[in-house]
Amino acid sequence: MTHLDELRRLVVRHAGPYGRPLWNAGVLLFAGDRVTEPMGTVTEPVLTLVAQGAKRTMLGDHVFEHGPGTISVVTVDLPLTGHITEASPSKLFLALGLKLEPATIAQLLVEGAPSPVKQHEGPGMALSVADDKLLDALVRLVRLLDEPRDLRVLGPSVRREIHWRLLNSAQAALMRQAGTADSRLALVASAIKWIKDRYDRVIRIDDLAADIGTSVSTLNRHFRTVTAMSPLQYQKQIRLQRARAALVSAPHDVAAVGHSVGYDNPSQFSREYRRMFGAPPGQDAARLQGASIVQE
């Protein structure tokens, strides 16, 4: 049995009801039996692996295709839209994930001195094929879910090993930025936190740049590189994604939902919502209620 085969078996055993992500001791387990509608969420730093099936993720104009054995690394909070593109009752979509810890990455950089790599120039998300060493560590971590006492003692060291494997993989440059305090990624992470804390208010880019200690031009340049959008576009993505999630459970309360995410003008809310999701809020929410959706 290959490592990927064993991961498939373990995910099926430990995952919750189909279509509902389950976090177990810091490990994300997911099994789905159907393709889904695109749904947005703000994804925190995380490693994910598709063990079976396929999904598509969008970040601005970037499109990422995840197949079996593909890992994705997200090193900063990003507004992603994703959906399962290959799944069936006879061949489930299976995935697992692990939250990334910048403090662990920083400590490993000090202790291990990984080989020099070029600076990562793309967005704060990247895909690659998992190598055997990383798959082996992931298998050992998920096995520990069967042994709670072993998990408490051995789990931290296996998680640390997974971070180390990523620091010595095709994702090395991106991972290194996540653990370096003065990196471009750290600057963007500070800006993202500032925006998320104020996503439902009117914000000024001059205030944001001043509060995080950089110039407007530097902020805009690095922010667009990492997130594939401007700070104001990022804020709009968060507003509309949160509104969409709220409307699934309250499709007839469009004006109130729009107001709750910062829109005082219902017409503007409906216009921007339709531009992003292709349908007016109420119509889109009714459609989503009758379709399969999945949060990343």
PDB file of N, CA and C in Angstrom, residues 18-115:
ATOM      1  N   TYR A  18     -20.320  13.243   4.986  1.00  0.00           N
ATOM      2  CA  TYR A  18     -19.860  13.703   3.678  1.00  0.00           C
ATOM      3  C   TYR A  18     -20.252  15.162   3.459  1.00  0.00           C
ATOM      4  N   GLY A  19     -19.303  15.924   2.963  1.00  0.00           N
ATOM      5  CA  GLY A  19     -19.549  17.320   2.644  1.00  0.00           C
ATOM      6  C   GLY A  19     -19.353  18.275   3.800  1.00  0.00           C
ATOM      7  N   ARG A  20     -18.942  17.779   4.971  1.00  0.00           N
ATOM      8  CA  ARG A  20     -18.730  18.643   6.129  1.00  0.00           C
ATOM      9  C   ARG A  20     -17.297  18.493   6.630  1.00  0.00           C
ATOM     10  N   PRO A  21     -16.486  19.540   6.480  1.00  0.00           N
ATOM     11  CA  PRO A  21     -15.100  19.453   6.967  1.00  0.00           C
ATOM     12  C   PRO A  21     -15.074  19.189   8.469  1.00  0.00           C
ATOM     13  N   LEU A  22     -14.165  18.337   8.891  1.00  0.00           N
ATOM     14  CA  LEU A  22     -14.019  18.009  10.302  1.00  0.00           C
ATOM     15  C   LEU A  22     -12.592  18.296  10.740  1.00  0.00           C
ATOM     16  N   TRP A  23     -12.443  19.098  11.805  1.00  0.00           N
ATOM     17  CA  TRP A  23     -11.129  19.322  12.407  1.00  0.00           C
ATOM     18  C   TRP A  23     -10.994  18.377  13.593  1.00  0.00           C
ATOM     19  N   ASN A  24      -9.962  17.562  13.577  1.00  0.00           N
ATOM     20  CA  ASN A  24      -9.699  16.604  14.649  1.00  0.00           C
ATOM     21  C   ASN A  24      -8.260  16.794  15.109  1.00  0.00           C
ATOM     22  N   ALA A  25      -8.095  17.326  16.321  1.00  0.00           N
ATOM     23  CA  ALA A  25      -6.766  17.551  16.893  1.00  0.00           C
ATOM     24  C   ALA A  25      -5.874  18.359  15.951  1.00  0.00           C
ATOM     25  N   GLY A  26      -6.452  19.393  15.322  1.00  0.00           N
ATOM     26  CA  GLY A  26      -5.682  20.259  14.442  1.00  0.00           C
ATOM     27  C   GLY A  26      -5.487  19.738  13.038  1.00  0.00           C
ATOM     28  N   VAL A  27      -6.087  18.584  12.718  1.00  0.00           N
ATOM     29  CA  VAL A  27      -5.994  18.003  11.379  1.00  0.00           C
ATOM     30  C   VAL A  27      -7.357  18.112  10.707  1.00  0.00           C
ATOM     31  N   LEU A  28      -7.392  18.670   9.498  1.00  0.00           N
ATOM     32  CA  LEU A  28      -8.627  18.781   8.735  1.00  0.00           C
ATOM     33  C   LEU A  28      -8.834  17.510   7.926  1.00  0.00           C
ATOM     34  N   LEU A  29     -10.028  16.931   8.033  1.00  0.00           N
ATOM     35  CA  LEU A  29     -10.381  15.732   7.283  1.00  0.00           C
ATOM     36  C   LEU A  29     -11.666  16.004   6.525  1.00  0.00           C
ATOM     37  N   PHE A  30     -11.689  15.639   5.251  1.00  0.00           N
ATOM     38  CA  PHE A  30     -12.865  15.950   4.442  1.00  0.00           C
ATOM     39  C   PHE A  30     -13.118  14.825   3.442  1.00  0.00           C
ATOM     40  N   ALA A  31     -14.383  14.414   3.353  1.00  0.00           N
ATOM     41  CA  ALA A  31     -14.819  13.446   2.343  1.00  0.00           C
ATOM     42  C   ALA A  31     -16.097  13.975   1.705  1.00  0.00           C
ATOM     43  N   GLY A  32     -16.148  13.984   0.390  1.00  0.00           N
ATOM     44  CA  GLY A  32     -17.334  14.448  -0.322  1.00  0.00           C
ATOM     45  C   GLY A  32     -17.694  13.484  -1.427  1.00  0.00           C
ATOM     46  N   ASP A  33     -18.992  13.329  -1.671  1.00  0.00           N
ATOM     47  CA  ASP A  33     -19.434  12.347  -2.669  1.00  0.00           C
ATOM     48  C   ASP A  33     -20.037  12.993  -3.912  1.00  0.00           C
ATOM     49  N   ARG A  34     -19.853  14.338  -4.062  1.00  0.00           N
ATOM     50  CA  ARG A  34     -20.412  15.001  -5.240  1.00  0.00           C
ATOM     51  C   ARG A  34     -19.629  16.284  -5.540  1.00  0.00           C
ATOM     52  N   VAL A  35     -19.763  16.735  -6.778  1.00  0.00           N
ATOM     53  CA  VAL A  35     -19.171  18.019  -7.141  1.00  0.00           C
ATOM     54  C   VAL A  35     -19.984  19.110  -6.461  1.00  0.00           C
ATOM     55  N   THR A  36     -19.381  20.285  -6.278  1.00  0.00           N
ATOM     56  CA  THR A  36     -20.029  21.345  -5.513  1.00  0.00           C
ATOM     57  C   THR A  36     -20.023  22.662  -6.273  1.00  0.00           C
ATOM     58  N   GLU A  37     -20.853  23.583  -5.804  1.00  0.00           N
ATOM     59  CA  GLU A  37     -20.876  24.942  -6.327  1.00  0.00           C
ATOM     60  C   GLU A  37     -19.704  25.733  -5.746  1.00  0.00           C
ATOM     61  N   PRO A  38     -19.148  26.684  -6.500  1.00  0.00           N
ATOM     62  CA  PRO A  38     -18.079  27.528  -5.948  1.00  0.00           C
ATOM     63  C   PRO A  38     -18.563  28.297  -4.725  1.00  0.00           C
ATOM     64  N   MET A  39     -17.721  28.321  -3.691  1.00  0.00           N
ATOM     65  CA  MET A  39     -18.046  29.034  -2.463  1.00  0.00           C
ATOM     66  C   MET A  39     -16.777  29.676  -1.950  1.00  0.00           C
ATOM     67  N   GLY A  40     -16.885  30.882  -1.434  1.00  0.00           N
ATOM     68  CA  GLY A  40     -15.713  31.615  -0.987  1.00  0.00           C
ATOM     69  C   GLY A  40     -15.530  31.580   0.511  1.00  0.00           C
ATOM     70  N   THR A  41     -14.295  31.690   0.921  1.00  0.00           N
ATOM     71  CA  THR A  41     -13.957  31.813   2.326  1.00  0.00           C
ATOM     72  C   THR A  41     -12.589  32.459   2.438  1.00  0.00           C
ATOM     73  N   VAL A  42     -12.277  33.004   3.605  1.00  0.00           N
ATOM     74  CA  VAL A  42     -10.937  33.523   3.862  1.00  0.00           C
ATOM     75  C   VAL A  42     -10.145  32.414   4.529  1.00  0.00           C
ATOM     76  N   THR A  43      -9.151  31.905   3.821  1.00  0.00           N
ATOM     77  CA  THR A  43      -8.376  30.758   4.285  1.00  0.00           C
ATOM     78  C   THR A  43      -7.131  31.216   5.025  1.00  0.00           C
ATOM     79  N   GLU A  44      -6.955  30.744   6.241  1.00  0.00           N
ATOM     80  CA  GLU A  44      -5.771  31.050   7.032  1.00  0.00           C
ATOM     81  C   GLU A  44      -4.604  30.175   6.574  1.00  0.00           C
ATOM     82  N   PRO A  45      -3.366  30.462   7.030  1.00  0.00           N
ATOM     83  CA  PRO A  45      -2.214  29.651   6.623  1.00  0.00           C
ATOM     84  C   PRO A  45      -2.450  28.166   6.873  1.00  0.00           C
ATOM     85  N   VAL A  46      -2.324  27.367   5.818  1.00  0.00           N
ATOM     86  CA  VAL A  46      -2.678  25.956   5.919  1.00  0.00           C
ATOM     87  C   VAL A  46      -1.991  25.152   4.816  1.00  0.00           C
ATOM     88  N   LEU A  47      -1.718  23.909   5.114  1.00  0.00           N
ATOM     89  CA  LEU A  47      -1.302  22.918   4.122  1.00  0.00           C
ATOM     90  C   LEU A  47      -2.499  22.028   3.848  1.00  0.00           C
ATOM     91  N   THR A  48      -2.831  21.806   2.589  1.00  0.00           N
ATOM     92  CA  THR A  48      -3.884  20.860   2.252  1.00  0.00           C
ATOM     93  C   THR A  48      -3.364  19.863   1.226  1.00  0.00           C
ATOM     94  N   LEU A  49      -3.881  18.671   1.291  1.00  0.00           N
ATOM     95  CA  LEU A  49      -3.524  17.615   0.348  1.00  0.00           C
ATOM     96  C   LEU A  49      -4.800  16.986  -0.183  1.00  0.00           C
ATOM     97  N   VAL A  50      -4.907  16.890  -1.497  1.00  0.00           N
ATOM     98  CA  VAL A  50      -5.988  16.128  -2.111  1.00  0.00           C
ATOM     99  C   VAL A  50      -5.503  14.695  -2.263  1.00  0.00           C
ATOM    100  N   ALA A  51      -6.202  13.773  -1.605  1.00  0.00           N
ATOM    101  CA  ALA A  51      -5.825  12.361  -1.674  1.00  0.00           C
ATOM    102  C   ALA A  51      -6.544  11.640  -2.808  1.00  0.00           C
ATOM    103  N   GLN A  52      -7.733  12.120  -3.154  1.00  0.00           N
ATOM    104  CA  GLN A  52      -8.530  11.488  -4.209  1.00  0.00           C
ATOM    105  C   GLN A  52      -9.527  12.498  -4.743  1.00  0.00           C
ATOM    106  N   GLY A  53      -9.825  12.408  -6.057  1.00  0.00           N
ATOM    107  CA  GLY A  53     -10.726  13.366  -6.669  1.00  0.00           C
ATOM    108  C   GLY A  53      -9.991  14.619  -7.105  1.00  0.00           C
ATOM    109  N   ALA A  54     -10.730  15.696  -7.305  1.00  0.00           N
ATOM    110  CA  ALA A  54     -10.112  16.945  -7.766  1.00  0.00           C
ATOM    111  C   ALA A  54     -10.957  18.129  -7.336  1.00  0.00           C
ATOM    112  N   LYS A  55     -10.294  19.298  -7.196  1.00  0.00           N
ATOM    113  CA  LYS A  55     -11.002  20.536  -6.905  1.00  0.00           C
ATOM    114  C   LYS A  55     -10.292  21.684  -7.608  1.00  0.00           C
ATOM    115  N   ARG A  56     -10.987  22.798  -7.681  1.00  0.00           N
ATOM    116  CA  ARG A  56     -10.445  24.019  -8.304  1.00  0.00           C
ATOM    117  C   ARG A  56     -10.565  25.152  -7.305  1.00  0.00           C
ATOM    118  N   THR A  57      -9.494  25.951  -7.204  1.00  0.00           N
ATOM    119  CA  THR A  57      -9.489  27.109  -6.310  1.00  0.00           C
ATOM    120  C   THR A  57      -9.116  28.347  -7.112  1.00  0.00           C
ATOM    121  N   MET A  58      -9.816  29.450  -6.839  1.00  0.00           N
ATOM    122  CA  MET A  58      -9.540  30.719  -7.513  1.00  0.00           C
ATOM    123  C   MET A  58      -9.096  31.766  -6.502  1.00  0.00           C
ATOM    124  N   LEU A  59      -8.035  32.479  -6.851  1.00  0.00           N
ATOM    125  CA  LEU A  59      -7.544  33.623  -6.085  1.00  0.00           C
ATOM    126  C   LEU A  59      -7.379  34.766  -7.067  1.00  0.00           C
ATOM    127  N   GLY A  60      -8.344  35.691  -7.057  1.00  0.00           N
ATOM    128  CA  GLY A  60      -8.309  36.734  -8.073  1.00  0.00           C
ATOM    129  C   GLY A  60      -8.375  36.095  -9.454  1.00  0.00           C
ATOM    130  N   ASP A  61      -7.395  36.410 -10.305  1.00  0.00           N
ATOM    131  CA  ASP A  61      -7.347  35.837 -11.647  1.00  0.00           C
ATOM    132  C   ASP A  61      -6.565  34.525 -11.700  1.00  0.00           C
ATOM    133  N   HIS A  62      -6.008  34.103 -10.568  1.00  0.00           N
ATOM    134  CA  HIS A  62      -5.244  32.857 -10.539  1.00  0.00           C
ATOM    135  C   HIS A  62      -6.193  31.664 -10.336  1.00  0.00           C
ATOM    136  N   VAL A  63      -5.996  30.612 -11.118  1.00  0.00           N
ATOM    137  CA  VAL A  63      -6.790  29.393 -10.999  1.00  0.00           C
ATOM    138  C   VAL A  63      -5.847  28.233 -10.672  1.00  0.00           C
ATOM    139  N   PHE A  64      -6.164  27.492  -9.606  1.00  0.00           N
ATOM    140  CA  PHE A  64      -5.338  26.378  -9.163  1.00  0.00           C
ATOM    141  C   PHE A  64      -6.142  25.081  -9.290  1.00  0.00           C
ATOM    142  N   GLU A  65      -5.570  24.102  -9.957  1.00  0.00           N
ATOM    143  CA  GLU A  65      -6.213  22.790 -10.129  1.00  0.00           C
ATOM    144  C   GLU A  65      -5.525  21.777  -9.219  1.00  0.00           C
ATOM    145  N   HIS A  66      -6.297  21.169  -8.317  1.00  0.00           N
ATOM    146  CA  HIS A  66      -5.755  20.217  -7.350  1.00  0.00           C
ATOM    147  C   HIS A  66      -6.175  18.804  -7.750  1.00  0.00           C
ATOM    148  N   GLY A  67      -5.207  17.920  -7.981  1.00  0.00           N
ATOM    149  CA  GLY A  67      -5.492  16.524  -8.265  1.00  0.00           C
ATOM    150  C   GLY A  67      -4.916  15.631  -7.177  1.00  0.00           C
ATOM    151  N   PRO A  68      -5.082  14.322  -7.294  1.00  0.00           N
ATOM    152  CA  PRO A  68      -4.569  13.394  -6.283  1.00  0.00           C
ATOM    153  C   PRO A  68      -3.064  13.553  -6.068  1.00  0.00           C
ATOM    154  N   GLY A  69      -2.667  13.692  -4.814  1.00  0.00           N
ATOM    155  CA  GLY A  69      -1.254  13.855  -4.488  1.00  0.00           C
ATOM    156  C   GLY A  69      -0.768  15.284  -4.546  1.00  0.00           C
ATOM    157  N   THR A  70      -1.659  16.221  -4.871  1.00  0.00           N
ATOM    158  CA  THR A  70      -1.291  17.638  -4.942  1.00  0.00           C
ATOM    159  C   THR A  70      -1.414  18.284  -3.572  1.00  0.00           C
ATOM    160  N   ILE A  71      -0.384  19.003  -3.161  1.00  0.00           N
ATOM    161  CA  ILE A  71      -0.465  19.785  -1.934  1.00  0.00           C
ATOM    162  C   ILE A  71      -0.576  21.260  -2.300  1.00  0.00           C
ATOM    163  N   SER A  72      -1.310  21.986  -1.491  1.00  0.00           N
ATOM    164  CA  SER A  72      -1.354  23.440  -1.625  1.00  0.00           C
ATOM    165  C   SER A  72      -0.903  24.038  -0.306  1.00  0.00           C
ATOM    166  N   VAL A  73      -0.117  25.086  -0.410  1.00  0.00           N
ATOM    167  CA  VAL A  73       0.357  25.803   0.764  1.00  0.00           C
ATOM    168  C   VAL A  73      -0.151  27.227   0.685  1.00  0.00           C
ATOM    169  N   VAL A  74      -0.874  27.653   1.715  1.00  0.00           N
ATOM    170  CA  VAL A  74      -1.339  29.029   1.854  1.00  0.00           C
ATOM    171  C   VAL A  74      -0.634  29.608   3.074  1.00  0.00           C
ATOM    172  N   THR A  75       0.077  30.717   2.900  1.00  0.00           N
ATOM    173  CA  THR A  75       0.901  31.244   3.998  1.00  0.00           C
ATOM    174  C   THR A  75       0.411  32.571   4.552  1.00  0.00           C
ATOM    175  N   VAL A  76      -0.726  33.045   4.073  1.00  0.00           N
ATOM    176  CA  VAL A  76      -1.307  34.294   4.569  1.00  0.00           C
ATOM    177  C   VAL A  76      -2.812  34.201   4.356  1.00  0.00           C
ATOM    178  N   ASP A  77      -3.597  34.920   5.148  1.00  0.00           N
ATOM    179  CA  ASP A  77      -5.054  34.850   5.011  1.00  0.00           C
ATOM    180  C   ASP A  77      -5.476  35.333   3.625  1.00  0.00           C
ATOM    181  N   LEU A  78      -6.082  34.450   2.836  1.00  0.00           N
ATOM    182  CA  LEU A  78      -6.453  34.783   1.469  1.00  0.00           C
ATOM    183  C   LEU A  78      -7.936  34.503   1.230  1.00  0.00           C
ATOM    184  N   PRO A  79      -8.621  35.404   0.495  1.00  0.00           N
ATOM    185  CA  PRO A  79     -10.016  35.152   0.128  1.00  0.00           C
ATOM    186  C   PRO A  79     -10.081  34.250  -1.101  1.00  0.00           C
ATOM    187  N   LEU A  80     -10.323  32.977  -0.888  1.00  0.00           N
ATOM    188  CA  LEU A  80     -10.321  31.985  -1.949  1.00  0.00           C
ATOM    189  C   LEU A  80     -11.744  31.555  -2.277  1.00  0.00           C
ATOM    190  N   THR A  81     -11.962  31.218  -3.531  1.00  0.00           N
ATOM    191  CA  THR A  81     -13.216  30.608  -3.958  1.00  0.00           C
ATOM    192  C   THR A  81     -12.889  29.234  -4.521  1.00  0.00           C
ATOM    193  N   GLY A  82     -13.547  28.200  -4.015  1.00  0.00           N
ATOM    194  CA  GLY A  82     -13.200  26.865  -4.453  1.00  0.00           C
ATOM    195  C   GLY A  82     -14.392  25.944  -4.548  1.00  0.00           C
ATOM    196  N   HIS A  83     -14.221  24.892  -5.314  1.00  0.00           N
ATOM    197  CA  HIS A  83     -15.270  23.868  -5.394  1.00  0.00           C
ATOM    198  C   HIS A  83     -14.681  22.544  -5.871  1.00  0.00           C
ATOM    199  N   ILE A  84     -15.352  21.477  -5.490  1.00  0.00           N
ATOM    200  CA  ILE A  84     -14.951  20.132  -5.897  1.00  0.00           C
ATOM    201  C   ILE A  84     -15.380  19.920  -7.340  1.00  0.00           C
ATOM    202  N   THR A  85     -14.470  19.430  -8.166  1.00  0.00           N
ATOM    203  CA  THR A  85     -14.761  19.213  -9.581  1.00  0.00           C
ATOM    204  C   THR A  85     -14.811  17.741  -9.961  1.00  0.00           C
ATOM    205  N   GLU A  86     -14.379  16.863  -9.064  1.00  0.00           N
ATOM    206  CA  GLU A  86     -14.395  15.428  -9.370  1.00  0.00           C
ATOM    207  C   GLU A  86     -14.696  14.649  -8.097  1.00  0.00           C
ATOM    208  N   ALA A  87     -15.884  14.053  -8.041  1.00  0.00           N
ATOM    209  CA  ALA A  87     -16.293  13.261  -6.881  1.00  0.00           C
ATOM    210  C   ALA A  87     -17.562  12.501  -7.235  1.00  0.00           C
ATOM    211  N   SER A  88     -17.768  11.359  -6.603  1.00  0.00           N
ATOM    212  CA  SER A  88     -18.981  10.572  -6.799  1.00  0.00           C
ATOM    213  C   SER A  88     -19.136   9.634  -5.611  1.00  0.00           C
ATOM    214  N   PRO A  89     -20.325   9.063  -5.419  1.00  0.00           N
ATOM    215  CA  PRO A  89     -20.501   8.109  -4.315  1.00  0.00           C
ATOM    216  C   PRO A  89     -19.566   6.907  -4.407  1.00  0.00           C
ATOM    217  N   SER A  90     -19.189   6.534  -5.614  1.00  0.00           N
ATOM    218  CA  SER A  90     -18.299   5.379  -5.766  1.00  0.00           C
ATOM    219  C   SER A  90     -16.826   5.747  -5.693  1.00  0.00           C
ATOM    220  N   LYS A  91     -16.521   7.031  -5.871  1.00  0.00           N
ATOM    221  CA  LYS A  91     -15.143   7.504  -5.780  1.00  0.00           C
ATOM    222  C   LYS A  91     -15.163   8.874  -5.113  1.00  0.00           C
ATOM    223  N   LEU A  92     -15.033   8.859  -3.800  1.00  0.00           N
ATOM    224  CA  LEU A  92     -15.169  10.080  -3.011  1.00  0.00           C
ATOM    225  C   LEU A  92     -14.044  11.070  -3.284  1.00  0.00           C
ATOM    226  N   PHE A  93     -14.344  12.347  -3.075  1.00  0.00           N
ATOM    227  CA  PHE A  93     -13.293  13.354  -2.982  1.00  0.00           C
ATOM    228  C   PHE A  93     -12.761  13.308  -1.555  1.00  0.00           C
ATOM    229  N   LEU A  94     -11.446  13.149  -1.401  1.00  0.00           N
ATOM    230  CA  LEU A  94     -10.825  13.009  -0.086  1.00  0.00           C
ATOM    231  C   LEU A  94      -9.691  14.014   0.057  1.00  0.00           C
ATOM    232  N   ALA A  95      -9.667  14.721   1.173  1.00  0.00           N
ATOM    233  CA  ALA A  95      -8.617  15.713   1.404  1.00  0.00           C
ATOM    234  C   ALA A  95      -8.323  15.816   2.889  1.00  0.00           C
ATOM    235  N   LEU A  96      -7.129  16.275   3.194  1.00  0.00           N
ATOM    236  CA  LEU A  96      -6.768  16.559   4.572  1.00  0.00           C
ATOM    237  C   LEU A  96      -5.948  17.834   4.610  1.00  0.00           C
ATOM    238  N   GLY A  97      -5.884  18.435   5.790  1.00  0.00           N
ATOM    239  CA  GLY A  97      -5.158  19.680   5.929  1.00  0.00           C
ATOM    240  C   GLY A  97      -4.539  19.822   7.299  1.00  0.00           C
ATOM    241  N   LEU A  98      -3.617  20.755   7.396  1.00  0.00           N
ATOM    242  CA  LEU A  98      -2.925  21.030   8.654  1.00  0.00           C
ATOM    243  C   LEU A  98      -2.610  22.516   8.712  1.00  0.00           C
ATOM    244  N   LYS A  99      -2.982  23.178   9.809  1.00  0.00           N
ATOM    245  CA  LYS A  99      -2.676  24.592   9.968  1.00  0.00           C
ATOM    246  C   LYS A  99      -1.169  24.795  10.055  1.00  0.00           C
ATOM    247  N   LEU A 100      -0.680  25.820   9.370  1.00  0.00           N
ATOM    248  CA  LEU A 100       0.747  26.142   9.401  1.00  0.00           C
ATOM    249  C   LEU A 100       1.027  27.118  10.534  1.00  0.00           C
ATOM    250  N   GLU A 101       2.192  26.978  11.150  1.00  0.00           N
ATOM    251  CA  GLU A 101       2.560  27.773  12.313  1.00  0.00           C
ATOM    252  C   GLU A 101       3.820  28.580  12.010  1.00  0.00           C
ATOM    253  N   PRO A 102       3.673  29.896  11.775  1.00  0.00           N
ATOM    254  CA  PRO A 102       4.849  30.728  11.478  1.00  0.00           C
ATOM    255  C   PRO A 102       5.936  30.635  12.534  1.00  0.00           C
ATOM    256  N   ALA A 103       5.560  30.483  13.813  1.00  0.00           N
ATOM    257  CA  ALA A 103       6.576  30.380  14.869  1.00  0.00           C
ATOM    258  C   ALA A 103       7.421  29.129  14.701  1.00  0.00           C
ATOM    259  N   THR A 104       6.782  28.024  14.296  1.00  0.00           N
ATOM    260  CA  THR A 104       7.526  26.779  14.056  1.00  0.00           C
ATOM    261  C   THR A 104       8.461  26.941  12.863  1.00  0.00           C
ATOM    262  N   ILE A 105       7.978  27.599  11.818  1.00  0.00           N
ATOM    263  CA  ILE A 105       8.809  27.828  10.634  1.00  0.00           C
ATOM    264  C   ILE A 105      10.027  28.668  11.009  1.00  0.00           C
ATOM    265  N   ALA A 106       9.821  29.728  11.784  1.00  0.00           N
ATOM    266  CA  ALA A 106      10.926  30.597  12.192  1.00  0.00           C
ATOM    267  C   ALA A 106      11.956  29.820  13.004  1.00  0.00           C
ATOM    268  N   GLN A 107      11.486  28.978  13.920  1.00  0.00           N
ATOM    269  CA  GLN A 107      12.415  28.195  14.746  1.00  0.00           C
ATOM    270  C   GLN A 107      13.218  27.227  13.890  1.00  0.00           C
ATOM    271  N   LEU A 108      12.586  26.596  12.928  1.00  0.00           N
ATOM    272  CA  LEU A 108      13.284  25.662  12.047  1.00  0.00           C
ATOM    273  C   LEU A 108      14.310  26.376  11.176  1.00  0.00           C
ATOM    274  N   LEU A 109      14.004  27.592  10.769  1.00  0.00           N
ATOM    275  CA  LEU A 109      14.958  28.366   9.976  1.00  0.00           C
ATOM    276  C   LEU A 109      16.229  28.650  10.772  1.00  0.00           C
ATOM    277  N   VAL A 110      16.062  28.900  12.072  1.00  0.00           N
ATOM    278  CA  VAL A 110      17.220  29.163  12.929  1.00  0.00           C
ATOM    279  C   VAL A 110      18.010  27.880  13.180  1.00  0.00           C
ATOM    280  N   GLU A 111      17.308  26.800  13.484  1.00  0.00           N
ATOM    281  CA  GLU A 111      17.974  25.557  13.873  1.00  0.00           C
ATOM    282  C   GLU A 111      18.555  24.793  12.688  1.00  0.00           C
ATOM    283  N   GLY A 112      17.817  24.791  11.563  1.00  0.00           N
ATOM    284  CA  GLY A 112      18.203  23.902  10.476  1.00  0.00           C
ATOM    285  C   GLY A 112      18.962  24.536   9.348  1.00  0.00           C
ATOM    286  N   ALA A 113      18.901  25.863   9.228  1.00  0.00           N
ATOM    287  CA  ALA A 113      19.583  26.560   8.130  1.00  0.00           C
ATOM    288  C   ALA A 113      19.351  25.861   6.801  1.00  0.00           C
ATOM    289  N   PRO A 114      18.093  25.840   6.304  1.00  0.00           N
ATOM    290  CA  PRO A 114      17.816  25.191   5.016  1.00  0.00           C
ATOM    291  C   PRO A 114      18.650  25.790   3.890  1.00  0.00           C
ATOM    292  N   SER A 115      18.793  25.063   2.819  1.00  0.00           N
ATOM    293  CA  SER A 115      19.577  25.520   1.670  1.00  0.00           C
ATOM    294  C   SER A 115      19.015  26.826   1.132  1.00  0.00           C
TER     295      SER A 115
END
